[in-house]
XYZ file of C-alpha atoms in Angstrom:
66
model
C 7.368 2.292 2.101
C 6.542 4.704 4.880
C 4.660 7.045 2.495
C 2.541 4.218 1.204
C 2.067 2.756 4.673
C 0.719 6.278 5.872
C -2.268 5.816 3.757
C -3.385 2.717 5.921
C -6.369 3.299 7.993
C -6.655 0.723 10.833
C -10.231 1.839 11.477
C -11.278 0.568 7.862
C -11.184 -3.027 6.618
C -10.891 -4.582 3.237
C -9.563 -2.140 2.076
C -7.881 -0.596 5.049
C -7.823 2.869 3.315
C -10.122 5.860 3.644
C -12.595 5.180 0.604
C -13.891 8.709 0.529
C -10.351 10.031 -0.267
C -9.159 7.102 -2.204
C -12.343 5.437 -3.897
C -12.241 2.176 -5.740
C -8.944 1.037 -3.931
C -8.327 -2.654 -4.093
C -7.623 -4.777 -0.952
C -4.795 -6.212 -2.855
C -1.039 -5.383 -2.601
C 0.431 -2.126 -3.936
C 4.070 -1.678 -4.794
C 6.552 0.521 -3.016
C 9.499 2.121 -4.943
C 11.725 1.721 -1.722
C 14.949 0.000 -2.865
C 15.962 -3.423 -1.436
C 16.895 -6.792 -2.702
C 13.339 -7.846 -2.303
C 10.334 -5.834 -3.513
C 8.272 -4.019 -0.819
C 4.422 -3.770 -0.879
C 1.582 -2.699 1.351
C -1.538 -4.906 1.455
C -4.743 -2.873 1.902
C -6.589 -6.079 2.989
C -4.920 -5.807 6.356
C -2.496 -2.861 6.166
C 0.532 -5.038 6.232
C 4.062 -4.646 4.775
C 5.581 -7.415 2.986
C 8.477 -8.272 0.894
C 8.521 -10.651 -2.092
C 10.446 -11.664 -5.168
C 8.035 -10.143 -7.643
C 4.652 -10.731 -9.003
C 1.691 -8.732 -10.094
C 0.457 -5.867 -7.768
C -1.249 -2.522 -8.050
C 0.653 0.862 -8.070
C -0.153 4.115 -6.226
C 1.796 7.278 -6.552
C 2.730 8.875 -3.067
C 5.508 11.282 -2.059
C 6.719 12.587 1.203
C 4.505 15.505 2.455
C 5.624 19.168 2.261
């Protein structure tokens, strides 16, 4: 979840991500692959992390920096 959350830009809003680097990003939730009993996601509407039992969300591939 930390890798996905690192894309959040607090200076940007709806979506809270740099649109120059990540164009056409939705303000909706994006899944994380972090394991837990719940599912973790990041909302790019406000840059918040949440957990839920499931549903439909977007996916963005991220990895730890080198």
